[in-house]
Short mmCIF file of C-alpha atoms in Angstrom, two decimals:
data_model
loop_
_atom_site.label_atom_id
_atom_site.label_comp_id
_atom_site.label_asym_id
_atom_site.label_seq_id
_atom_site.Cartn_x
_atom_site.Cartn_y
_atom_site.Cartn_z
CA MET A 1 17.67 40.84 -32.12
CA LYS A 2 21.13 42.72 -31.77
CA SER A 3 19.68 45.25 -29.41
CA SER A 4 17.72 42.48 -27.11
CA SER A 5 21.66 40.93 -26.85
CA ASN A 6 23.32 44.58 -25.94
CA MET A 7 19.91 45.42 -23.23
CA GLY A 8 20.76 42.32 -21.42
CA ILE A 9 24.72 43.26 -20.88
CA ARG A 10 24.22 46.44 -20.45
CA ASP A 11 21.83 45.75 -17.45
CA LEU A 12 23.82 43.42 -16.08
CA LYS A 13 27.13 46.12 -16.55
CA LEU A 14 24.87 48.97 -15.24
CA SER A 15 24.15 46.36 -12.05
CA SER A 16 28.08 46.34 -11.54
CA CYS A 17 28.61 49.80 -11.54
CA CYS A 18 25.75 50.51 -9.30
CA ARG A 19 27.31 47.68 -6.90
CA CYS A 20 30.62 49.13 -7.08
CA PHE A 21 28.91 52.51 -6.10
CA HIS A 22 27.63 51.52 -3.21
CA TRP A 23 30.29 49.25 -1.72
CA ALA A 24 32.49 52.89 -2.59
CA LEU A 25 30.18 54.83 -0.20
CA ALA A 26 29.49 52.17 2.62
CA ASN A 27 33.39 52.04 3.05
CA LYS A 28 33.64 55.71 3.50
CA LEU A 29 36.14 56.49 0.73
CA GLY A 30 35.02 60.03 0.05
CA ILE A 31 32.65 62.10 -2.30
CA VAL A 32 35.33 62.51 -5.01
CA PRO A 33 36.95 59.19 -5.12
CA THR A 34 33.42 56.94 -4.77
CA LEU A 35 32.42 59.65 -7.93
CA MET A 36 35.64 58.97 -9.75
CA ILE A 37 35.20 55.05 -9.37
CA TYR A 38 31.49 55.39 -10.38
CA LEU A 39 32.31 57.66 -13.63
CA VAL A 40 35.33 55.44 -14.91
CA LEU A 41 33.00 52.42 -14.89
CA LEU A 42 29.55 54.04 -16.21
CA LEU A 43 32.69 54.62 -19.39
CA LEU A 44 33.38 50.92 -19.79
CA PHE A 45 29.60 50.23 -19.68
CA ARG A 46 29.17 52.82 -22.19
CA THR A 47 31.24 51.11 -24.85
CA GLY A 48 28.40 48.75 -25.00
CA PHE A 49 28.59 44.94 -26.50
CA ARG A 50 30.17 43.81 -29.54
CA PRO A 51 29.05 41.04 -31.32
CA GLU A 52 32.47 39.90 -32.02
CA GLU A 53 33.64 40.19 -28.51
CA PHE A 54 31.18 36.78 -28.30
CA ASN A 55 32.72 35.20 -31.24
CA THR A 56 34.91 33.35 -29.12
CA PRO A 57 34.84 30.15 -27.38
CA ALA A 58 33.02 29.80 -24.55
CA THR A 59 32.96 26.80 -21.84
CA GLY A 60 30.07 25.02 -21.29
CA ILE A 61 26.73 25.10 -21.58
CA SER A 62 25.57 22.25 -19.05
CA ASN A 63 23.70 24.43 -16.91
CA LEU A 64 21.73 26.48 -19.55
CA CYS A 65 18.10 25.80 -18.03
CA ARG A 66 17.03 25.70 -14.70
CA ASN A 67 16.00 22.31 -13.85
CA ASN A 68 17.52 21.04 -16.74
CA SER A 69 19.20 18.02 -14.84
CA ASP A 70 15.80 16.68 -14.03
CA ASP A 71 14.98 15.86 -17.78
CA ASN A 72 14.44 12.08 -16.63
CA ASN A 73 12.55 12.32 -13.42
CA ASN A 74 8.86 12.03 -13.41
CA ASN A 75 8.18 15.50 -12.87
CA ASN A 76 4.26 16.17 -12.99
CA GLU A 77 4.55 19.78 -13.94
CA GLU A 78 7.22 18.85 -16.62
CA LYS A 79 4.87 16.47 -17.96
CA LYS A 80 1.78 18.70 -18.43
CA THR A 81 3.89 21.80 -20.11
CA LEU A 82 6.93 19.79 -22.17
CA MET A 83 8.14 23.32 -22.56
CA SER A 84 10.98 24.57 -21.59
CA GLY A 85 10.36 28.20 -22.05
CA ASP A 86 8.74 28.04 -18.21
CA LYS A 87 11.81 27.18 -17.13
CA HIS A 88 14.53 29.22 -17.95
CA GLY A 89 12.91 32.71 -18.14
CA GLY A 90 14.60 33.50 -21.15
CA MET A 91 16.77 36.72 -20.12
CA VAL A 92 20.04 37.13 -22.60
CA ASP A 93 22.15 37.76 -19.63
CA ALA A 94 21.73 35.01 -17.82
CA LEU A 95 21.92 33.09 -20.59
CA LEU A 96 25.51 34.18 -21.21
CA SER A 97 26.09 33.58 -17.67
CA ALA A 98 25.30 30.19 -18.07
CA LEU A 99 27.48 29.82 -20.78
CA GLU A 100 30.62 30.98 -19.09
CA THR A 101 29.90 27.61 -16.53
CA ASN A 102 32.23 24.53 -16.53
CA GLY A 103 32.57 22.19 -19.32
CA LYS A 104 34.61 21.01 -22.40
CA PRO A 105 32.21 22.40 -25.25
CA LYS A 106 33.97 25.52 -27.18
CA ILE A 107 30.64 27.45 -28.02
CA ARG A 108 30.43 29.91 -30.20
CA PHE A 109 27.69 32.48 -31.12
CA TYR A 110 27.57 32.34 -34.58
CA LYS A 111 25.89 34.29 -37.79
CA THR A 112 25.02 32.43 -40.76
CA ALA A 113 25.56 33.41 -44.47
CA THR A 114 21.79 33.01 -44.82
CA PHE A 115 19.47 35.27 -46.27
CA PRO A 116 18.41 36.60 -44.31
CA ALA A 117 21.24 35.90 -41.72
CA PHE A 118 20.81 34.96 -38.37
CA PRO A 119 22.71 34.70 -35.40
CA MET A 120 22.54 30.97 -33.37
CA PHE A 121 24.60 29.05 -30.71
CA VAL A 122 26.78 26.35 -32.34
CA CYS A 123 29.91 24.36 -30.64
CA GLU A 124 33.18 23.02 -32.07
CA ASN A 125 34.13 20.11 -29.93
CA CYS A 126 31.20 18.12 -29.47
CA ASN A 127 28.92 15.43 -31.05
CA CYS A 128 27.18 18.29 -33.13
CA ASN A 129 29.83 17.36 -35.89
CA LEU A 130 27.41 16.89 -38.47
CA ILE A 131 25.67 20.31 -38.25
CA CYS A 132 28.20 22.47 -36.50
CA SER A 133 30.76 22.12 -38.42
CA ARG A 134 28.74 22.24 -42.14
CA THR A 135 27.41 25.99 -40.51
CA LEU A 136 31.38 26.98 -39.44
CA ARG A 137 32.71 25.80 -42.66
CA LEU A 138 29.83 27.03 -44.91
CA GLY A 139 27.87 29.55 -43.47
CA TYR A 140 24.88 27.58 -43.68
CA PHE A 141 23.46 23.78 -43.39
CA ALA A 142 21.19 22.34 -45.58
CA PRO A 143 21.07 24.70 -48.42
CA ILE A 144 18.52 22.99 -50.61
CA GLU A 145 16.06 22.80 -47.69
CA THR A 146 17.04 26.20 -45.93
CA THR A 147 15.89 27.67 -49.39
CA ILE A 148 12.97 25.88 -49.50
CA PHE A 149 12.32 27.41 -46.04
CA ARG A 150 12.98 31.13 -47.94
CA HIS A 151 10.45 29.81 -50.40
CA ILE A 152 7.49 29.08 -48.59
CA LEU A 153 8.03 31.92 -45.56
CA GLY A 154 9.80 34.69 -47.43
CA ASN A 155 8.77 37.68 -49.15
CA GLY A 156 6.64 38.17 -46.15
CA VAL A 157 4.75 35.73 -46.10
CA CYS A 158 5.19 35.39 -42.22
CA ASP A 159 3.85 37.98 -39.95
CA ARG A 160 3.55 37.34 -36.25
CA ALA A 161 0.79 39.31 -35.13
CA ALA A 162 -1.38 37.75 -37.68
CA PRO A 163 -2.69 34.39 -37.51
CA ASN A 164 -1.46 31.20 -40.26
CA ASN A 165 2.20 31.71 -39.39
CA LEU A 166 3.12 28.66 -37.35
CA VAL A 167 5.93 26.73 -38.47
CA VAL A 168 6.56 23.41 -36.33
CA ASP A 169 9.96 21.72 -36.60
CA VAL A 170 9.91 18.24 -35.14
CA GLY A 171 13.65 17.00 -34.45
CA ALA A 172 14.54 20.75 -33.99
CA ASN A 173 18.05 19.38 -32.71
CA MET A 174 20.32 22.78 -32.52
CA GLY A 175 17.32 25.47 -34.00
CA TYR A 176 18.97 25.79 -37.15
CA PHE A 177 16.00 25.60 -39.02
CA SER A 178 13.05 26.67 -36.22
CA ALA A 179 16.01 29.92 -35.96
CA TYR A 180 15.49 30.34 -39.90
CA ALA A 181 11.69 30.48 -39.51
CA PHE A 182 11.90 32.70 -36.73
CA VAL A 183 13.88 35.40 -38.36
CA LEU A 184 11.29 35.00 -41.50
CA GLY A 185 8.84 36.33 -39.03
CA CYS A 186 6.60 33.30 -37.77
CA ARG A 187 6.08 31.96 -34.99
CA VAL A 188 7.57 28.53 -34.25
CA ALA A 189 7.43 25.46 -32.10
CA SER A 190 10.22 23.30 -31.89
CA PHE A 191 10.45 19.88 -30.38
CA GLU A 192 13.63 18.28 -29.48
CA PRO A 193 14.07 15.33 -27.43
CA ASN A 194 17.57 15.12 -26.94
CA GLN A 195 18.83 17.55 -23.86
CA ASN A 196 22.30 17.79 -25.44
CA PRO A 197 21.23 19.81 -28.51
CA ARG A 198 18.27 21.25 -27.22
CA ARG A 199 20.35 23.05 -24.92
CA TYR A 200 21.87 24.85 -27.62
CA LEU A 201 18.30 24.90 -28.98
CA GLU A 202 16.93 26.68 -25.73
CA ALA A 203 19.62 29.15 -26.00
CA SER A 204 18.61 30.45 -29.66
CA ALA A 205 15.11 30.18 -28.70
CA ALA A 206 16.04 32.54 -26.01
CA LEU A 207 18.25 34.80 -27.68
CA HIS A 208 15.38 35.75 -30.30
CA ASP A 209 12.73 35.54 -28.40
CA PRO A 210 13.62 36.40 -24.67
CA HIS A 211 9.88 36.05 -23.59
CA HIS A 212 8.74 33.12 -25.12
CA LEU A 213 5.89 34.97 -27.16
CA SER A 214 6.53 33.58 -30.41
CA TRP A 215 9.21 30.59 -30.36
CA LYS A 216 7.94 27.83 -27.67
CA VAL A 217 10.50 24.80 -27.31
CA TYR A 218 9.28 21.47 -26.24
CA ARG A 219 11.03 18.80 -24.22
CA ALA A 220 9.77 16.07 -25.66
CA ALA A 221 9.47 13.82 -28.88
CA ILE A 222 6.06 13.56 -31.48
CA GLY A 223 4.86 9.82 -32.09
CA LYS A 224 1.72 8.16 -32.31
CA GLU A 225 1.08 7.74 -28.27
CA GLU A 226 1.61 9.53 -24.89
CA LYS A 227 4.43 7.25 -23.43
CA LYS A 228 8.14 7.21 -22.28
CA VAL A 229 10.83 5.67 -24.80
CA HIS A 230 14.78 5.42 -25.21
CA PHE A 231 16.54 7.48 -27.07
CA THR A 232 19.87 6.53 -28.20
CA GLU A 233 22.94 9.36 -29.33
CA GLU A 234 25.85 7.18 -31.31
CA GLY A 235 28.58 9.85 -32.22
CA SER A 236 26.72 12.51 -33.49
CA TRP A 237 23.29 14.66 -32.34
CA GLY A 238 22.18 14.62 -36.15
CA ILE A 239 21.58 11.07 -36.16
CA SER A 240 20.58 10.37 -32.54
CA HIS A 241 16.64 8.38 -32.45
CA ILE A 242 14.40 6.85 -30.62
CA THR A 243 14.76 2.67 -30.19
CA LYS A 244 12.71 -0.21 -29.21
CA HIS A 245 14.59 -1.19 -26.69
CA LYS A 246 17.60 0.18 -23.87
CA LEU A 247 20.94 -0.15 -25.62
CA MET A 248 24.08 -0.96 -23.46
CA GLN A 249 27.02 0.09 -25.79
CA VAL A 250 25.73 3.84 -26.43
CA GLN A 251 24.72 6.62 -24.26
CA ASP A 252 20.80 6.02 -23.46
CA LEU A 253 18.15 8.48 -22.63
CA GLU A 254 14.44 7.79 -21.30
CA VAL A 255 12.34 10.89 -23.44
CA GLN A 256 8.48 11.50 -22.94
CA VAL A 257 6.48 11.19 -26.34
CA VAL A 258 3.37 13.41 -27.09
CA LEU A 259 0.95 13.91 -29.69
CA LEU A 260 1.41 16.48 -32.13
CA ASP A 261 -2.65 16.44 -32.29
CA THR A 262 -2.47 17.70 -28.85
CA ILE A 263 -0.47 20.57 -28.50
CA VAL A 264 -1.27 22.13 -32.05
CA LYS A 265 -4.92 23.35 -32.64
CA GLU A 266 -4.49 25.49 -35.31
CA ASP A 267 -3.62 26.13 -39.34
CA VAL A 268 0.04 25.32 -40.33
CA LEU A 269 2.72 27.40 -42.12
CA LEU A 270 5.06 24.52 -42.31
CA LEU A 271 5.56 21.05 -40.58
CA LYS A 272 9.51 20.06 -40.76
CA ILE A 273 10.07 16.46 -40.14
CA ASP A 274 13.73 14.96 -38.99
CA THR A 275 13.60 12.19 -37.17
CA GLU A 276 15.61 9.49 -38.11
CA GLY A 277 13.72 6.97 -39.28
CA TYR A 278 10.49 7.80 -36.56
CA GLU A 279 8.92 9.86 -39.50
CA ALA A 280 5.46 7.38 -39.54
CA SER A 281 4.76 7.72 -36.07
CA VAL A 282 5.20 11.67 -36.06
CA ILE A 283 2.57 11.28 -38.59
CA ALA A 284 0.62 8.85 -36.80
CA GLY A 285 0.24 11.18 -33.79
CA SER A 286 -0.56 14.04 -36.11
CA HIS A 287 -3.60 12.96 -38.32
CA ASN A 288 -6.16 15.53 -36.69
CA VAL A 289 -3.79 18.02 -37.35
CA LEU A 290 -3.09 16.73 -41.35
CA ARG A 291 -7.11 16.66 -41.58
CA ASN A 292 -8.74 19.13 -39.99
CA TYR A 293 -6.57 22.14 -40.18
CA ASN A 294 -4.50 23.58 -43.17
CA VAL A 295 -0.92 22.49 -43.44
CA LYS A 296 0.36 24.11 -46.12
CA SER A 297 3.61 22.52 -46.85
CA VAL A 298 5.93 19.24 -45.05
CA ILE A 299 9.23 18.79 -45.14
CA VAL A 300 10.03 15.27 -44.15
CA GLU A 301 13.60 13.01 -44.21
CA VAL A 302 12.14 9.59 -44.94
CA LYS A 303 14.51 6.44 -44.74
CA ASN A 304 14.37 2.83 -46.56
CA TYR A 305 12.08 5.39 -48.98
CA ASN A 306 11.57 2.34 -51.75
CA GLU A 307 10.17 0.13 -49.16
CA HIS A 308 6.58 -0.84 -49.89
CA VAL A 309 5.19 0.40 -46.33
CA VAL A 310 7.25 3.68 -46.85
CA ARG A 311 6.23 4.21 -49.99
CA ASP A 312 2.33 4.07 -48.51
CA PHE A 313 3.21 5.75 -45.61
CA LEU A 314 4.14 8.53 -48.86
CA PHE A 315 0.93 7.70 -49.75
CA ASP A 316 -1.28 8.51 -47.03
CA LEU A 317 0.86 11.61 -45.67
CA LYS A 318 -0.33 13.06 -49.58
CA GLN A 319 -4.17 12.22 -48.80
CA ASP A 320 -4.31 12.84 -45.16
CA GLY A 321 -2.85 16.71 -45.63
CA ARG A 322 -4.72 17.17 -48.90
CA PHE A 323 -1.28 17.69 -51.09
CA THR A 324 -1.62 18.69 -54.12
CA HIS A 325 2.11 17.76 -55.29
CA VAL A 326 5.17 15.83 -53.92
CA TYR A 327 8.68 16.05 -54.76
CA ASN A 328 11.68 14.47 -54.10
CA TYR A 329 14.87 16.53 -53.92
CA PHE A 330 19.17 15.78 -53.35
CA GLU A 331 20.21 17.68 -50.42
CA GLU A 332 23.86 19.49 -51.60
CA TYR A 333 24.91 19.08 -47.64
CA ASP A 334 28.63 19.98 -48.47
CA LYS A 335 28.42 22.05 -51.38
CA PRO A 336 30.60 25.25 -50.48
CA GLY A 337 30.31 29.08 -51.77
CA MET A 338 26.31 28.71 -52.90
CA ASP A 339 24.67 32.33 -52.66
CA LEU A 340 21.68 31.71 -50.40
CA SER A 341 20.60 35.07 -51.28
CA THR A 342 20.20 34.58 -55.08
CA PHE A 343 20.01 30.66 -55.02
CA ASP A 344 16.97 29.40 -57.14
CA LEU A 345 15.36 26.05 -56.49
CA HIS A 346 15.30 25.59 -60.21
CA GLN A 347 19.04 25.07 -59.73
CA ALA A 348 18.47 21.94 -57.18
CA THR A 349 18.46 18.55 -57.75
CA MET A 350 14.59 18.01 -57.64
CA TYR A 351 11.87 15.81 -59.11
CA ASP A 352 7.89 16.11 -59.11
CA ILE A 353 6.73 12.21 -57.97
CA THR A 354 3.37 13.68 -57.18
CA ASP A 355 2.18 10.73 -59.90
CA VAL A 356 4.53 7.77 -58.29
CA VAL A 357 3.30 9.12 -54.79
CA MET A 358 -0.24 8.89 -56.08
CA ASN A 359 -0.45 6.14 -58.17
CA LYS A 360 1.56 3.80 -55.61
CA ARG A 361 4.14 3.12 -58.46
CA TYR A 362 6.56 0.57 -56.71
CA GLU A 363 8.48 -0.07 -59.93
CA GLN A 364 9.44 3.41 -60.20
CA GLU A 365 12.54 4.13 -57.82
CA LEU A 366 12.62 7.23 -55.93
CA LYS A 367 16.25 8.60 -55.43
CA HIS A 368 16.59 10.73 -52.73
CA GLU A 369 15.53 10.51 -48.48
CA ASP A 370 14.21 14.55 -48.52
CA PHE A 371 10.30 15.36 -49.73
CA TRP A 372 8.41 18.05 -50.19
CA PHE A 373 4.31 17.84 -49.77
CA CYS A 374 2.92 21.10 -50.50
CA LYS A 375 -0.45 22.65 -52.29
CA GLU A 376 1.10 24.46 -54.62
CA PRO A 377 3.18 23.75 -57.94
CA PHE A 378 6.85 24.34 -57.99
CA LEU A 379 7.90 22.76 -61.01
CA ASN A 380 6.34 22.46 -64.72
CA THR A 381 7.91 18.69 -65.09
#
């Protein structure tokens, strides 16, 4: 990854050297002055790009992707693909150039403290306060879920050259978990309808996979039917969500909903869902994937998890995916000083609720909003 960034920057510097060289010749400065200018520029070029040079605030990301302004237009081609990979080209030098455009967000190129670590784009003074501030302050976001990702995908499980290595990230936001899955070796499909965090998601995807071979970003939400819906941004990108009606008091966008069943036609190593209350619709649009393919694990955040209708949803998800175990865990969002290279899930607050879900024991209250459905036992109790 570091070499890809270096290549983009160095190509940009080399082209600048060539332009200056041709300018000098065109203005007939003479062969000696021209060669001196070229040698000085070449010396600057050979110093290369150091990651810390980019770990400083940049200004704006509004022009990151071509045609980004027509997100809300009824564009037939965009409706067909719903994929950003076909739009921005993915060249790192173009990406870095886009980060220099006008705008207020202070964007940082940040390397996480996860294991393994990975680079991503974050901002300091935007509505990414839940994800970015924690990542910048702690070096990680949602450490328990991060460790579950490593537990499922680590130790060489993912190999992009082999089948059965797809991770689907529904509600990818800025791309933290998508990027982690990618550096662990998986292919990734990220779905994010909100254009604001998606710009950062697309930036990280272009950085890691500039030719869009193994990481696809879809400009859509997942639901039970294809349609346009209202999407509201209430202060923080981390709690933005789909609404039934247009809200006048908050920023409201119209976004496209598609079925996961129409896009994914293969086994899935991990399906992660974080859609702020829209998870039942996501699963309703994923029945064929769950029933006809091998989905090894599902990580899902569930709101109102003790309501009977939601408990029925948990039961249906277990049955559709043929999962043998269900765990309910507490996410340690603000716990500092965790060494994720040595942290073990047995240290997490996690409960085996397989029997509770399977037998619909409504009288036994669940304790946390985060659930892990899998096909292999993890806890002995």
